[in-house]
Amino acid sequence: MKIGVVSFPGSLDDHDGLRAVRLMGGEAVSLWHGADDVHGVDAVILPGGFSYGDYLRCGAIARFSPVMEEVVRQANKGMPLLGICNGFQVLCEARLLPGALIRNEGQKFTSVTTPLRVESTSTVWTNAYAQGQEINIVLKNGEGNYQADAETVKQLEAEGRVVVRYLDNPNGSMNDIAGITNERGNVVGLMPHPEHNVDPTITTNLDGQGFFRSLESFLSSRV
């Protein structure tokens, strides 16, 4: 696996993402926000953080970074793309995924390990899990409240595009949505941080490994 991780000004978890890729046996490639290509990577991760200081709206400026033009182009051709936390916000701003992430209910930053249920195993990033599997993943955000109009949410549910769902909703997201996918299943956005649950030297909870194993399985099947 050759996986690129984009670094925007204000990214906090780009190095965590790169490290997670290496720990899972992949080749990690750092992608600068000002570049105009993705150096032939097999997949891209948009990491968490506060891209461009979260001015205007979270992810609103990052969406116009030079690298995003190529990321969007490749994603529309089928390249696997994972947006984590701020990366999920960027995906929504780029219209690769519907809806928006707004301020958490209660107006407070949330930092917890949250229980989730895997709702879809048909995506590039979740095929290694079992349908309905319950996992625990680190969550840390101030604007993780997923919202969309009623028709969009109805469509996401009907098409099986809700990828993971909160079992104990910490931020007020509609329908307890923690992550969604596009119709093709190659683009996934989620608020929890699987890259923080892969390293056995710092945690016994390795539930995040499945996202990287899923990608590996998908890429291997194409060879």
PDB file of N, CA, C and O in Angstrom, residues 130-193:
ATOM      1  N   ALA A 130     -17.100  -6.970  10.550  1.00  0.00           N
ATOM      2  CA  ALA A 130     -18.342  -7.713  10.404  1.00  0.00           C
ATOM      3  C   ALA A 130     -19.518  -6.748  10.491  1.00  0.00           C
ATOM      4  O   ALA A 130     -19.471  -5.759  11.224  1.00  0.00           O
ATOM      5  N   GLN A 131     -20.554  -7.028   9.733  1.00  0.00           N
ATOM      6  CA  GLN A 131     -21.758  -6.211   9.789  1.00  0.00           C
ATOM      7  C   GLN A 131     -22.297  -6.203  11.219  1.00  0.00           C
ATOM      8  O   GLN A 131     -22.464  -7.247  11.844  1.00  0.00           O
ATOM      9  N   GLY A 132     -22.516  -5.008  11.751  1.00  0.00           N
ATOM     10  CA  GLY A 132     -23.024  -4.879  13.110  1.00  0.00           C
ATOM     11  C   GLY A 132     -21.967  -4.970  14.196  1.00  0.00           C
ATOM     12  O   GLY A 132     -22.293  -4.881  15.392  1.00  0.00           O
ATOM     13  N   GLN A 133     -20.710  -5.142  13.818  1.00  0.00           N
ATOM     14  CA  GLN A 133     -19.631  -5.235  14.800  1.00  0.00           C
ATOM     15  C   GLN A 133     -19.525  -3.952  15.610  1.00  0.00           C
ATOM     16  O   GLN A 133     -19.618  -2.851  15.067  1.00  0.00           O
ATOM     17  N   GLU A 134     -19.334  -4.099  16.909  1.00  0.00           N
ATOM     18  CA  GLU A 134     -19.173  -2.946  17.779  1.00  0.00           C
ATOM     19  C   GLU A 134     -17.691  -2.728  18.058  1.00  0.00           C
ATOM     20  O   GLU A 134     -16.975  -3.657  18.433  1.00  0.00           O
ATOM     21  N   ILE A 135     -17.238  -1.513  17.847  1.00  0.00           N
ATOM     22  CA  ILE A 135     -15.839  -1.157  18.034  1.00  0.00           C
ATOM     23  C   ILE A 135     -15.750   0.111  18.866  1.00  0.00           C
ATOM     24  O   ILE A 135     -16.734   0.844  19.014  1.00  0.00           O
ATOM     25  N   ASN A 136     -14.572   0.380  19.402  1.00  0.00           N
ATOM     26  CA  ASN A 136     -14.335   1.584  20.192  1.00  0.00           C
ATOM     27  C   ASN A 136     -13.182   2.359  19.577  1.00  0.00           C
ATOM     28  O   ASN A 136     -12.090   1.819  19.402  1.00  0.00           O
ATOM     29  N   ILE A 137     -13.440   3.627  19.237  1.00  0.00           N
ATOM     30  CA  ILE A 137     -12.454   4.450  18.548  1.00  0.00           C
ATOM     31  C   ILE A 137     -12.372   5.821  19.222  1.00  0.00           C
ATOM     32  O   ILE A 137     -13.381   6.372  19.675  1.00  0.00           O
ATOM     33  N   VAL A 138     -11.165   6.371  19.268  1.00  0.00           N
ATOM     34  CA  VAL A 138     -10.948   7.710  19.836  1.00  0.00           C
ATOM     35  C   VAL A 138     -11.737   8.756  19.039  1.00  0.00           C
ATOM     36  O   VAL A 138     -11.764   8.727  17.809  1.00  0.00           O
ATOM     37  N   LEU A 139     -12.363   9.678  19.760  1.00  0.00           N
ATOM     38  CA  LEU A 139     -13.111  10.777  19.147  1.00  0.00           C
ATOM     39  C   LEU A 139     -12.675  12.073  19.807  1.00  0.00           C
ATOM     40  O   LEU A 139     -12.585  12.153  21.028  1.00  0.00           O
ATOM     41  N   LYS A 140     -12.400  13.103  19.003  1.00  0.00           N
ATOM     42  CA  LYS A 140     -12.001  14.399  19.562  1.00  0.00           C
ATOM     43  C   LYS A 140     -12.369  15.490  18.565  1.00  0.00           C
ATOM     44  O   LYS A 140     -11.762  15.603  17.512  1.00  0.00           O
ATOM     45  N   ASN A 141     -13.392  16.252  18.902  1.00  0.00           N
ATOM     46  CA  ASN A 141     -13.839  17.296  17.983  1.00  0.00           C
ATOM     47  C   ASN A 141     -14.710  18.330  18.687  1.00  0.00           C
ATOM     48  O   ASN A 141     -15.291  18.064  19.732  1.00  0.00           O
ATOM     49  N   GLY A 142     -14.780  19.483  18.067  1.00  0.00           N
ATOM     50  CA  GLY A 142     -15.689  20.527  18.520  1.00  0.00           C
ATOM     51  C   GLY A 142     -16.834  20.737  17.560  1.00  0.00           C
ATOM     52  O   GLY A 142     -17.883  21.263  17.929  1.00  0.00           O
ATOM     53  N   GLU A 143     -16.604  20.327  16.292  1.00  0.00           N
ATOM     54  CA  GLU A 143     -17.626  20.455  15.256  1.00  0.00           C
ATOM     55  C   GLU A 143     -17.850  19.102  14.595  1.00  0.00           C
ATOM     56  O   GLU A 143     -17.538  18.905  13.429  1.00  0.00           O
ATOM     57  N   GLY A 144     -18.378  18.174  15.363  1.00  0.00           N
ATOM     58  CA  GLY A 144     -18.594  16.820  14.866  1.00  0.00           C
ATOM     59  C   GLY A 144     -20.054  16.448  14.722  1.00  0.00           C
ATOM     60  O   GLY A 144     -20.386  15.280  14.539  1.00  0.00           O
ATOM     61  N   ASN A 145     -20.913  17.432  14.777  1.00  0.00           N
ATOM     62  CA  ASN A 145     -22.355  17.230  14.752  1.00  0.00           C
ATOM     63  C   ASN A 145     -22.828  17.135  13.299  1.00  0.00           C
ATOM     64  O   ASN A 145     -23.014  18.150  12.629  1.00  0.00           O
ATOM     65  N   TYR A 146     -23.022  15.905  12.805  1.00  0.00           N
ATOM     66  CA  TYR A 146     -23.397  15.718  11.399  1.00  0.00           C
ATOM     67  C   TYR A 146     -24.854  16.090  11.176  1.00  0.00           C
ATOM     68  O   TYR A 146     -25.754  15.586  11.862  1.00  0.00           O
ATOM     69  N   GLN A 147     -25.066  16.957  10.187  1.00  0.00           N
ATOM     70  CA  GLN A 147     -26.416  17.394   9.848  1.00  0.00           C
ATOM     71  C   GLN A 147     -26.600  17.390   8.336  1.00  0.00           C
ATOM     72  O   GLN A 147     -25.664  17.671   7.585  1.00  0.00           O
ATOM     73  N   ALA A 148     -27.809  17.058   7.910  1.00  0.00           N
ATOM     74  CA  ALA A 148     -28.192  17.114   6.497  1.00  0.00           C
ATOM     75  C   ALA A 148     -29.707  17.243   6.457  1.00  0.00           C
ATOM     76  O   ALA A 148     -30.395  16.998   7.459  1.00  0.00           O
ATOM     77  N   ASP A 149     -30.232  17.625   5.307  1.00  0.00           N
ATOM     78  CA  ASP A 149     -31.688  17.726   5.206  1.00  0.00           C
ATOM     79  C   ASP A 149     -32.297  16.334   5.298  1.00  0.00           C
ATOM     80  O   ASP A 149     -31.636  15.319   5.059  1.00  0.00           O
ATOM     81  N   ALA A 150     -33.571  16.283   5.647  1.00  0.00           N
ATOM     82  CA  ALA A 150     -34.244  15.012   5.921  1.00  0.00           C
ATOM     83  C   ALA A 150     -34.190  14.068   4.725  1.00  0.00           C
ATOM     84  O   ALA A 150     -34.013  12.850   4.890  1.00  0.00           O
ATOM     85  N   GLU A 151     -34.312  14.595   3.511  1.00  0.00           N
ATOM     86  CA  GLU A 151     -34.295  13.755   2.319  1.00  0.00           C
ATOM     87  C   GLU A 151     -32.926  13.116   2.109  1.00  0.00           C
ATOM     88  O   GLU A 151     -32.820  11.941   1.725  1.00  0.00           O
ATOM     89  N   THR A 152     -31.853  13.884   2.387  1.00  0.00           N
ATOM     90  CA  THR A 152     -30.498  13.344   2.245  1.00  0.00           C
ATOM     91  C   THR A 152     -30.256  12.231   3.251  1.00  0.00           C
ATOM     92  O   THR A 152     -29.709  11.170   2.901  1.00  0.00           O
ATOM     93  N   VAL A 153     -30.658  12.450   4.490  1.00  0.00           N
ATOM     94  CA  VAL A 153     -30.474  11.421   5.518  1.00  0.00           C
ATOM     95  C   VAL A 153     -31.276  10.174   5.174  1.00  0.00           C
ATOM     96  O   VAL A 153     -30.790   9.040   5.315  1.00  0.00           O
ATOM     97  N   LYS A 154     -32.489  10.364   4.688  1.00  0.00           N
ATOM     98  CA  LYS A 154     -33.320   9.233   4.272  1.00  0.00           C
ATOM     99  C   LYS A 154     -32.639   8.433   3.168  1.00  0.00           C
ATOM    100  O   LYS A 154     -32.639   7.193   3.179  1.00  0.00           O
ATOM    101  N   GLN A 155     -32.028   9.148   2.221  1.00  0.00           N
ATOM    102  CA  GLN A 155     -31.331   8.490   1.119  1.00  0.00           C
ATOM    103  C   GLN A 155     -30.105   7.733   1.612  1.00  0.00           C
ATOM    104  O   GLN A 155     -29.852   6.595   1.190  1.00  0.00           O
ATOM    105  N   LEU A 156     -29.322   8.345   2.498  1.00  0.00           N
ATOM    106  CA  LEU A 156     -28.147   7.678   3.059  1.00  0.00           C
ATOM    107  C   LEU A 156     -28.538   6.375   3.753  1.00  0.00           C
ATOM    108  O   LEU A 156     -27.874   5.344   3.588  1.00  0.00           O
ATOM    109  N   GLU A 157     -29.614   6.426   4.516  1.00  0.00           N
ATOM    110  CA  GLU A 157     -30.063   5.240   5.243  1.00  0.00           C
ATOM    111  C   GLU A 157     -30.569   4.176   4.268  1.00  0.00           C
ATOM    112  O   GLU A 157     -30.230   2.993   4.385  1.00  0.00           O
ATOM    113  N   ALA A 158     -31.353   4.592   3.280  1.00  0.00           N
ATOM    114  CA  ALA A 158     -31.942   3.649   2.337  1.00  0.00           C
ATOM    115  C   ALA A 158     -30.889   2.964   1.482  1.00  0.00           C
ATOM    116  O   ALA A 158     -31.035   1.784   1.125  1.00  0.00           O
ATOM    117  N   GLU A 159     -29.814   3.680   1.163  1.00  0.00           N
ATOM    118  CA  GLU A 159     -28.768   3.142   0.290  1.00  0.00           C
ATOM    119  C   GLU A 159     -27.636   2.466   1.067  1.00  0.00           C
ATOM    120  O   GLU A 159     -26.646   2.044   0.471  1.00  0.00           O
ATOM    121  N   GLY A 160     -27.784   2.369   2.379  1.00  0.00           N
ATOM    122  CA  GLY A 160     -26.750   1.717   3.187  1.00  0.00           C
ATOM    123  C   GLY A 160     -25.447   2.472   3.220  1.00  0.00           C
ATOM    124  O   GLY A 160     -24.366   1.883   3.325  1.00  0.00           O
ATOM    125  N   ARG A 161     -25.517   3.804   3.168  1.00  0.00           N
ATOM    126  CA  ARG A 161     -24.307   4.627   3.100  1.00  0.00           C
ATOM    127  C   ARG A 161     -23.895   5.207   4.451  1.00  0.00           C
ATOM    128  O   ARG A 161     -22.927   5.964   4.527  1.00  0.00           O
ATOM    129  N   VAL A 162     -24.614   4.870   5.505  1.00  0.00           N
ATOM    130  CA  VAL A 162     -24.130   5.173   6.856  1.00  0.00           C
ATOM    131  C   VAL A 162     -23.121   4.084   7.198  1.00  0.00           C
ATOM    132  O   VAL A 162     -23.456   2.902   7.268  1.00  0.00           O
ATOM    133  N   VAL A 163     -21.876   4.468   7.397  1.00  0.00           N
ATOM    134  CA  VAL A 163     -20.787   3.495   7.565  1.00  0.00           C
ATOM    135  C   VAL A 163     -20.635   3.062   9.018  1.00  0.00           C
ATOM    136  O   VAL A 163     -20.546   1.871   9.325  1.00  0.00           O
ATOM    137  N   VAL A 164     -20.580   4.025   9.912  1.00  0.00           N
ATOM    138  CA  VAL A 164     -20.496   3.741  11.346  1.00  0.00           C
ATOM    139  C   VAL A 164     -21.470   4.651  12.079  1.00  0.00           C
ATOM    140  O   VAL A 164     -21.712   5.786  11.664  1.00  0.00           O
ATOM    141  N   ARG A 165     -22.004   4.133  13.189  1.00  0.00           N
ATOM    142  CA  ARG A 165     -23.005   4.877  13.949  1.00  0.00           C
ATOM    143  C   ARG A 165     -22.620   4.898  15.427  1.00  0.00           C
ATOM    144  O   ARG A 165     -22.128   3.907  15.964  1.00  0.00           O
ATOM    145  N   TYR A 166     -22.836   6.039  16.074  1.00  0.00           N
ATOM    146  CA  TYR A 166     -22.572   6.148  17.503  1.00  0.00           C
ATOM    147  C   TYR A 166     -23.561   5.287  18.289  1.00  0.00           C
ATOM    148  O   TYR A 166     -24.758   5.291  18.012  1.00  0.00           O
ATOM    149  N   LEU A 167     -23.055   4.580  19.289  1.00  0.00           N
ATOM    150  CA  LEU A 167     -23.925   3.879  20.240  1.00  0.00           C
ATOM    151  C   LEU A 167     -24.263   4.776  21.415  1.00  0.00           C
ATOM    152  O   LEU A 167     -25.233   4.524  22.135  1.00  0.00           O
ATOM    153  N   ASP A 168     -23.454   5.812  21.611  1.00  0.00           N
ATOM    154  CA  ASP A 168     -23.709   6.804  22.659  1.00  0.00           C
ATOM    155  C   ASP A 168     -23.346   8.158  22.063  1.00  0.00           C
ATOM    156  O   ASP A 168     -22.226   8.641  22.215  1.00  0.00           O
ATOM    157  N   ASN A 169     -24.301   8.756  21.371  1.00  0.00           N
ATOM    158  CA  ASN A 169     -24.058   9.960  20.573  1.00  0.00           C
ATOM    159  C   ASN A 169     -23.489  11.102  21.412  1.00  0.00           C
ATOM    160  O   ASN A 169     -24.181  11.657  22.263  1.00  0.00           O
ATOM    161  N   PRO A 170     -22.225  11.493  21.157  1.00  0.00           N
ATOM    162  CA  PRO A 170     -21.588  12.519  21.991  1.00  0.00           C
ATOM    163  C   PRO A 170     -21.724  13.939  21.464  1.00  0.00           C
ATOM    164  O   PRO A 170     -21.296  14.883  22.131  1.00  0.00           O
ATOM    165  N   ASN A 171     -22.261  14.109  20.255  1.00  0.00           N
ATOM    166  CA  ASN A 171     -22.241  15.454  19.673  1.00  0.00           C
ATOM    167  C   ASN A 171     -23.543  15.903  19.014  1.00  0.00           C
ATOM    168  O   ASN A 171     -23.620  17.010  18.498  1.00  0.00           O
ATOM    169  N   GLY A 172     -24.565  15.052  19.029  1.00  0.00           N
ATOM    170  CA  GLY A 172     -25.861  15.455  18.490  1.00  0.00           C
ATOM    171  C   GLY A 172     -26.091  15.122  17.037  1.00  0.00           C
ATOM    172  O   GLY A 172     -27.082  15.566  16.447  1.00  0.00           O
ATOM    173  N   SER A 173     -25.220  14.347  16.419  1.00  0.00           N
ATOM    174  CA  SER A 173     -25.354  14.018  15.002  1.00  0.00           C
ATOM    175  C   SER A 173     -26.699  13.369  14.693  1.00  0.00           C
ATOM    176  O   SER A 173     -27.189  12.528  15.461  1.00  0.00           O
ATOM    177  N   MET A 174     -27.279  13.754  13.559  1.00  0.00           N
ATOM    178  CA  MET A 174     -28.541  13.162  13.131  1.00  0.00           C
ATOM    179  C   MET A 174     -28.407  11.656  12.977  1.00  0.00           C
ATOM    180  O   MET A 174     -27.406  11.163  12.457  1.00  0.00           O
ATOM    181  N   ASN A 175     -29.411  10.940  13.453  1.00  0.00           N
ATOM    182  CA  ASN A 175     -29.445   9.477  13.342  1.00  0.00           C
ATOM    183  C   ASN A 175     -28.200   8.810  13.906  1.00  0.00           C
ATOM    184  O   ASN A 175     -27.836   7.706  13.488  1.00  0.00           O
ATOM    185  N   ASP A 176     -27.528   9.482  14.821  1.00  0.00           N
ATOM    186  CA  ASP A 176     -26.309   8.945  15.447  1.00  0.00           C
ATOM    187  C   ASP A 176     -25.215   8.644  14.437  1.00  0.00           C
ATOM    188  O   ASP A 176     -24.365   7.763  14.642  1.00  0.00           O
ATOM    189  N   ILE A 177     -25.197   9.387  13.336  1.00  0.00           N
ATOM    190  CA  ILE A 177     -24.239   9.134  12.251  1.00  0.00           C
ATOM    191  C   ILE A 177     -22.831   9.573  12.643  1.00  0.00           C
ATOM    192  O   ILE A 177     -22.598  10.723  12.989  1.00  0.00           O
ATOM    193  N   ALA A 178     -21.894   8.634  12.566  1.00  0.00           N
ATOM    194  CA  ALA A 178     -20.488   8.925  12.846  1.00  0.00           C
ATOM    195  C   ALA A 178     -19.636   8.911  11.589  1.00  0.00           C
ATOM    196  O   ALA A 178     -18.522   9.440  11.577  1.00  0.00           O
ATOM    197  N   GLY A 179     -20.146   8.312  10.512  1.00  0.00           N
ATOM    198  CA  GLY A 179     -19.405   8.254   9.256  1.00  0.00           C
ATOM    199  C   GLY A 179     -20.301   7.826   8.117  1.00  0.00           C
ATOM    200  O   GLY A 179     -21.246   7.060   8.313  1.00  0.00           O
ATOM    201  N   ILE A 180     -20.001   8.335   6.926  1.00  0.00           N
ATOM    202  CA  ILE A 180     -20.798   8.010   5.740  1.00  0.00           C
ATOM    203  C   ILE A 180     -19.867   7.732   4.559  1.00  0.00           C
ATOM    204  O   ILE A 180     -18.665   7.987   4.627  1.00  0.00           O
ATOM    205  N   THR A 181     -20.447   7.238   3.469  1.00  0.00           N
ATOM    206  CA  THR A 181     -19.684   6.957   2.263  1.00  0.00           C
ATOM    207  C   THR A 181     -20.408   7.511   1.037  1.00  0.00           C
ATOM    208  O   THR A 181     -21.601   7.828   1.094  1.00  0.00           O
ATOM    209  N   ASN A 182     -19.681   7.609  -0.047  1.00  0.00           N
ATOM    210  CA  ASN A 182     -20.309   7.976  -1.315  1.00  0.00           C
ATOM    211  C   ASN A 182     -20.967   6.735  -1.923  1.00  0.00           C
ATOM    212  O   ASN A 182     -20.877   5.629  -1.383  1.00  0.00           O
ATOM    213  N   GLU A 183     -21.626   6.905  -3.058  1.00  0.00           N
ATOM    214  CA  GLU A 183     -22.349   5.789  -3.673  1.00  0.00           C
ATOM    215  C   GLU A 183     -21.404   4.661  -4.085  1.00  0.00           C
ATOM    216  O   GLU A 183     -21.759   3.484  -4.006  1.00  0.00           O
ATOM    217  N   ARG A 184     -20.212   5.019  -4.499  1.00  0.00           N
ATOM    218  CA  ARG A 184     -19.259   4.023  -4.999  1.00  0.00           C
ATOM    219  C   ARG A 184     -18.574   3.245  -3.877  1.00  0.00           C
ATOM    220  O   ARG A 184     -18.085   2.127  -4.089  1.00  0.00           O
ATOM    221  N   GLY A 185     -18.521   3.837  -2.687  1.00  0.00           N
ATOM    222  CA  GLY A 185     -17.911   3.169  -1.545  1.00  0.00           C
ATOM    223  C   GLY A 185     -16.420   3.376  -1.406  1.00  0.00           C
ATOM    224  O   GLY A 185     -15.794   2.784  -0.520  1.00  0.00           O
ATOM    225  N   ASN A 186     -15.833   4.213  -2.260  1.00  0.00           N
ATOM    226  CA  ASN A 186     -14.383   4.455  -2.167  1.00  0.00           C
ATOM    227  C   ASN A 186     -14.052   5.666  -1.313  1.00  0.00           C
ATOM    228  O   ASN A 186     -12.923   5.807  -0.827  1.00  0.00           O
ATOM    229  N   VAL A 187     -15.014   6.559  -1.109  1.00  0.00           N
ATOM    230  CA  VAL A 187     -14.797   7.755  -0.290  1.00  0.00           C
ATOM    231  C   VAL A 187     -15.579   7.606   1.014  1.00  0.00           C
ATOM    232  O   VAL A 187     -16.798   7.411   1.003  1.00  0.00           O
ATOM    233  N   VAL A 188     -14.876   7.686   2.121  1.00  0.00           N
ATOM    234  CA  VAL A 188     -15.498   7.565   3.442  1.00  0.00           C
ATOM    235  C   VAL A 188     -15.056   8.735   4.310  1.00  0.00           C
ATOM    236  O   VAL A 188     -13.879   9.103   4.322  1.00  0.00           O
ATOM    237  N   GLY A 189     -16.008   9.315   5.016  1.00  0.00           N
ATOM    238  CA  GLY A 189     -15.706  10.349   6.004  1.00  0.00           C
ATOM    239  C   GLY A 189     -16.211   9.904   7.357  1.00  0.00           C
ATOM    240  O   GLY A 189     -17.324   9.373   7.457  1.00  0.00           O
ATOM    241  N   LEU A 190     -15.394  10.055   8.379  1.00  0.00           N
ATOM    242  CA  LEU A 190     -15.825   9.706   9.727  1.00  0.00           C
ATOM    243  C   LEU A 190     -15.188  10.645  10.739  1.00  0.00           C
ATOM    244  O   LEU A 190     -14.073  11.135  10.536  1.00  0.00           O
ATOM    245  N   MET A 191     -15.906  10.897  11.821  1.00  0.00           N
ATOM    246  CA  MET A 191     -15.386  11.778  12.858  1.00  0.00           C
ATOM    247  C   MET A 191     -14.403  11.086  13.796  1.00  0.00           C
ATOM    248  O   MET A 191     -13.412  11.692  14.197  1.00  0.00           O
ATOM    249  N   PRO A 192     -14.608   9.840  14.202  1.00  0.00           N
ATOM    250  CA  PRO A 192     -13.620   9.175  15.070  1.00  0.00           C
ATOM    251  C   PRO A 192     -12.283   8.973  14.357  1.00  0.00           C
ATOM    252  O   PRO A 192     -12.193   9.020  13.131  1.00  0.00           O
ATOM    253  N   HIS A 193     -11.231   8.720  15.141  1.00  0.00           N
ATOM    254  CA  HIS A 193      -9.851   8.664  14.661  1.00  0.00           C
ATOM    255  C   HIS A 193      -9.285   7.245  14.725  1.00  0.00           C
ATOM    256  O   HIS A 193      -8.629   6.872  15.706  1.00  0.00           O
TER     257      HIS A 193
END
